[in-house]
Amino acid sequence: MPDSRPPRNPNGSAGFDTGVPTAARVYDVMLDGKDNYDIDRQVAHASLEVMPELKQIAVHNREILHRVVRHLAADEGVDRFLDLGSGLPTARNTHEVAQEANPEAKVVYVDIDPLVAAHGEAILGGDANTAVVTADIRRPAEVLTAPDVRALVESDRPVCVMLCGILHHLLDEEDPRGIVAALADAVPSGSFFFITNFTRLGDAPASEELERVLLSQLGTGRVRTPAELEAFFTGLDLLPPGVVPLPLWRPEGIVRDSTSVAARFMTGGVARKP
């Protein structure tokens, strides 16, 4: 399969090329953002033709992020968050949710798209507790040695490692399980892992067709079975209710569409490192 991912700079980050789509900007299209280009909109629209529910799925992914961060910051006392593959800033970012519970919460955003850093730094406005790093999570050693990341994970305080909607942009041969394991080795005991991923649905052929479209147009987009997603949590202790469709992870109200494709296409969970 041809590698259609963004070109690399010598430092390992993606080159800024408005003719090459990125996952961060395609996701921005799904959230009705403005920080995207024609090529990103083309990928988003091709994906929506296959699965029109993708916009609602993107909303579900954002909503579980808010619930998880709020729970960990308010109820588990977590005050350090490493948001990997964070995407472009949008309404109610990780640091905003975390700092509502604890104004001293520290957040480091990491994304391969340099546009994320450019926009993130402008939005943060010199917030000393928040940083943005341009790096490729497929190279976890480089991510972990970035000064802002190193300062976050090398303390003895638990960290929430967030892999929210990013592992499905890693192909199997890029060893996503190994990447999660490397990150787990680097953080203190008591740290949390928050993971969501596209889910293969046996009763929805569109979930397989979407993978084909994403791989051909974006170069990434691996739709995995629930069992494959659960394997990412190997060696970690899952919090109730386990690995579930996104709206069913500790919902704050009645979930009225739990059987729909929009509700079930992404699965996620949170686990603690023993």
Coordinates of C-alpha atoms in Angstrom, one line a residue:
M1 CA 0.0 0.0 0.0
P2 CA 1.5 3.4 -0.9
D3 CA 2.3 5.6 2.0
S4 CA 0.2 8.7 1.6
R5 CA 0.9 10.2 5.1
P6 CA 2.3 13.7 5.3
P7 CA 6.0 14.2 4.4
R8 CA 8.5 14.3 7.4
N9 CA 10.8 17.0 8.5
P10 CA 14.2 15.9 9.8
N11 CA 12.9 16.3 13.4
G12 CA 10.2 13.7 12.7
S13 CA 7.2 15.9 12.5
A14 CA 4.9 16.3 9.5
G15 CA 5.7 19.0 7.0
F16 CA 3.1 21.8 6.6
D17 CA 1.6 21.1 3.3
T18 CA -1.9 22.3 2.5
G19 CA -2.2 19.8 -0.3
V20 CA -1.8 16.8 2.0
P21 CA -4.7 15.9 4.4
T22 CA -4.1 15.4 8.1
A23 CA -6.2 13.6 10.6
A24 CA -6.4 16.7 12.9
R25 CA -7.8 18.8 10.1
V26 CA -10.3 16.2 8.9
Y27 CA -11.5 15.9 12.5
D28 CA -11.8 19.7 12.5
V29 CA -14.1 19.4 9.5
M30 CA -16.3 16.9 11.3
L31 CA -16.6 19.3 14.2
D32 CA -17.6 22.2 11.8
G33 CA -14.3 23.9 12.5
K34 CA -12.6 26.5 10.3
D35 CA -9.0 25.3 10.5
N36 CA -8.9 23.0 7.5
Y37 CA -8.2 23.0 3.7
D38 CA -9.9 21.7 0.6
I39 CA -8.0 18.4 0.7
D40 CA -9.2 17.8 4.3
R41 CA -12.8 18.6 3.3
Q42 CA -12.5 16.2 0.4
V43 CA -11.5 13.4 2.7
A44 CA -14.2 14.3 5.2
H45 CA -16.9 14.4 2.6
A46 CA -15.8 11.1 1.0
S47 CA -16.0 9.6 4.5
L48 CA -19.4 11.1 5.2
E49 CA -20.7 9.6 2.0
V50 CA -19.9 6.2 3.3
M51 CA -21.0 6.9 6.9
P52 CA -23.1 10.0 7.4
E53 CA -23.1 9.4 11.1
L54 CA -19.4 10.5 11.4
K55 CA -20.3 14.0 12.5
Q56 CA -22.3 12.7 15.4
I57 CA -19.5 10.2 16.1
A58 CA -17.0 13.1 16.4
V59 CA -19.4 14.8 18.9
H60 CA -19.6 11.5 20.9
N61 CA -15.8 11.4 20.9
R62 CA -15.5 14.9 22.2
E63 CA -18.2 14.4 24.9
I64 CA -16.5 11.3 26.3
L65 CA -13.2 13.3 26.5
H66 CA -15.0 15.9 28.6
R67 CA -16.5 13.2 30.9
V68 CA -13.2 11.3 31.4
V69 CA -11.1 14.4 32.1
R70 CA -13.7 15.8 34.5
H71 CA -13.9 12.5 36.3
L72 CA -10.2 12.0 36.6
A73 CA -9.5 15.6 37.7
A74 CA -12.4 15.9 40.1
D75 CA -12.8 12.4 41.5
E76 CA -9.4 10.7 41.1
G77 CA -7.2 13.8 41.8
V78 CA -5.3 13.6 38.5
D79 CA -3.6 16.9 37.8
R80 CA -1.4 15.9 34.8
F81 CA -2.7 15.1 31.3
L82 CA -0.8 14.1 28.2
D83 CA -3.2 14.5 25.3
L84 CA -1.6 12.6 22.4
G85 CA -2.9 13.2 18.8
S86 CA -4.9 16.1 20.4
G87 CA -6.0 17.7 17.1
L88 CA -6.8 21.3 16.6
P89 CA -8.1 23.4 19.5
T90 CA -11.9 23.5 19.6
A91 CA -14.6 24.2 22.2
R92 CA -13.8 23.1 25.7
N93 CA -10.3 21.7 25.3
T94 CA -8.6 19.3 27.8
H95 CA -6.9 22.0 29.8
E96 CA -10.2 24.0 30.2
V97 CA -12.1 21.0 31.5
A98 CA -9.2 19.8 33.8
Q99 CA -8.6 23.3 35.2
E100 CA -12.2 23.8 36.1
A101 CA -11.7 21.0 38.6
N102 CA -8.1 22.0 39.5
P103 CA -6.7 25.4 38.3
E104 CA -3.2 24.0 38.8
A105 CA -3.8 21.0 36.4
K106 CA -1.0 20.7 33.9
V107 CA -1.7 19.6 30.3
V108 CA 0.6 18.9 27.4
Y109 CA -0.9 18.5 23.9
V110 CA 1.0 16.5 21.3
D111 CA 0.2 16.3 17.6
I112 CA 2.1 15.7 14.4
D113 CA 0.4 18.5 12.6
P114 CA 2.3 21.8 13.1
L115 CA -0.9 23.7 12.6
V116 CA -2.0 22.4 16.0
A117 CA 1.0 24.0 17.7
A118 CA 0.5 27.3 15.9
H119 CA -3.2 27.6 16.8
G120 CA -2.7 26.0 20.3
E121 CA 0.0 28.5 21.4
A122 CA -2.2 31.4 20.3
I123 CA -5.2 30.1 22.2
L124 CA -3.2 29.2 25.4
G125 CA -2.0 32.8 25.7
G126 CA 1.0 32.0 27.9
D127 CA -0.7 29.6 30.2
A128 CA 2.3 28.3 32.2
N129 CA 0.5 25.0 33.0
T130 CA -0.2 24.1 29.4
A131 CA 2.1 23.4 26.5
V132 CA 1.8 22.2 22.8
V133 CA 4.4 19.8 21.3
T134 CA 4.8 18.9 17.7
A135 CA 5.8 15.2 17.6
D136 CA 4.9 11.8 16.1
I137 CA 3.5 9.3 18.6
R138 CA 4.7 6.5 16.3
R139 CA 8.1 7.4 17.9
P140 CA 7.2 7.3 21.6
A141 CA 10.8 7.7 22.7
E142 CA 11.0 11.1 20.9
V143 CA 7.7 12.1 22.4
L144 CA 8.8 11.2 25.9
T145 CA 12.1 13.1 25.6
A146 CA 10.4 16.4 24.5
P147 CA 11.1 18.7 27.5
D148 CA 7.5 19.6 28.2
V149 CA 6.5 15.9 28.1
R150 CA 9.5 14.8 30.2
A151 CA 8.7 17.3 32.9
L152 CA 5.1 16.0 33.0
V153 CA 5.8 12.3 33.2
E154 CA 9.0 12.2 35.2
S155 CA 7.4 13.4 38.4
D156 CA 6.0 10.8 40.9
R157 CA 2.4 12.1 40.2
P158 CA 0.0 10.0 38.2
V159 CA -0.6 11.1 34.6
C160 CA -3.6 10.6 32.4
V161 CA -2.3 9.4 29.0
M162 CA -5.0 10.3 26.4
L163 CA -5.2 8.4 23.1
C164 CA -8.6 9.7 22.2
G165 CA -9.3 8.9 18.5
I166 CA -5.7 8.5 17.5
L167 CA -4.8 4.8 17.6
H168 CA -7.0 4.1 14.6
H169 CA -4.6 6.3 12.7
L170 CA -1.8 3.9 13.3
L171 CA -1.5 0.9 11.1
D172 CA -1.0 -2.6 12.6
E173 CA 2.6 -2.7 11.3
E174 CA 3.3 0.5 13.3
D175 CA 2.8 -1.5 16.5
P176 CA 0.2 0.6 18.3
R177 CA 0.1 -2.0 21.2
G178 CA 3.9 -1.5 21.5
I179 CA 3.5 2.2 21.6
V180 CA 0.9 2.0 24.4
A181 CA 3.2 -0.4 26.3
A182 CA 6.1 2.1 25.9
L183 CA 4.0 4.9 27.3
A184 CA 2.8 2.7 30.2
D185 CA 6.4 1.9 31.1
A186 CA 7.2 5.6 31.2
V187 CA 4.5 6.9 33.6
P188 CA 4.2 6.3 37.3
S189 CA 2.0 3.7 38.9
G190 CA -1.5 5.0 39.4
S191 CA -1.5 6.7 36.0
F192 CA -4.5 6.3 33.7
F193 CA -4.9 5.5 30.0
F194 CA -7.9 6.8 28.1
I195 CA -8.3 5.2 24.7
T196 CA -11.0 5.4 21.9
N197 CA -10.9 3.7 18.5
F198 CA -13.1 3.1 15.4
T199 CA -14.9 -0.2 15.9
R200 CA -15.7 -2.8 13.3
L201 CA -19.4 -3.6 13.3
G202 CA -20.6 -6.9 12.0
D203 CA -24.0 -5.5 11.2
A204 CA -22.7 -2.3 9.5
P205 CA -20.7 -3.0 6.3
A206 CA -20.1 0.8 6.1
S207 CA -17.6 0.4 9.0
E208 CA -15.3 -1.7 6.7
E209 CA -15.9 0.5 3.6
L210 CA -14.9 3.6 5.7
E211 CA -11.6 1.9 6.5
R212 CA -10.9 1.5 2.8
V213 CA -11.7 5.1 2.0
L214 CA -9.6 6.5 4.9
L215 CA -6.6 4.3 4.0
S216 CA -6.8 5.3 0.4
Q217 CA -7.3 9.0 0.9
L218 CA -5.7 9.8 4.3
G219 CA -3.3 6.9 4.5
T220 CA -4.6 6.0 8.0
G221 CA -7.9 4.8 9.5
R222 CA -7.8 1.3 10.9
V223 CA -11.2 0.0 12.1
R224 CA -10.6 -2.5 14.8
T225 CA -12.7 -5.2 16.6
P226 CA -13.7 -4.7 20.2
A227 CA -11.3 -7.5 21.2
E228 CA -8.4 -5.6 19.4
L229 CA -9.2 -2.5 21.3
E230 CA -9.4 -4.3 24.6
A231 CA -5.9 -5.7 23.9
F232 CA -4.5 -2.1 24.1
F233 CA -5.4 -2.2 27.9
T234 CA -3.3 -5.4 28.5
G235 CA -1.6 -5.1 31.9
L236 CA -3.8 -2.2 33.0
D237 CA -6.9 -2.3 35.3
L238 CA -10.0 -1.2 33.5
L239 CA -12.4 1.1 35.3
P240 CA -16.1 0.3 35.2
P241 CA -18.0 0.0 32.8
G242 CA -15.0 -1.3 30.9
V243 CA -14.6 -1.0 27.1
V244 CA -17.9 0.2 25.8
P245 CA -19.5 2.4 23.0
L246 CA -18.6 6.0 23.8
P247 CA -22.0 7.3 24.9
L248 CA -22.2 4.4 27.4
W249 CA -19.1 5.4 29.4
R250 CA -20.5 6.9 32.5
P251 CA -23.2 8.9 30.7
E252 CA -24.5 12.0 32.4
G253 CA -28.1 11.5 31.2
I254 CA -30.3 9.0 29.4
V255 CA -28.6 7.5 26.3
R256 CA -31.5 7.3 23.7
D257 CA -29.6 6.0 20.7
S258 CA -27.4 3.3 22.2
T259 CA -28.1 0.8 19.4
S260 CA -27.4 3.2 16.5
V261 CA -24.3 3.1 14.3
A262 CA -23.4 6.6 15.6
A263 CA -23.4 5.4 19.1
R264 CA -21.5 2.1 18.5
F265 CA -18.9 2.9 15.9
M266 CA -16.4 4.2 18.4
T267 CA -15.5 2.2 21.5
G268 CA -13.5 3.4 24.4
G269 CA -12.4 2.9 28.0
V270 CA -10.2 4.1 30.9
A271 CA -7.7 2.0 32.8
R272 CA -5.3 2.5 35.7
K273 CA -1.7 1.4 35.7
P274 CA -1.2 -0.9 38.8

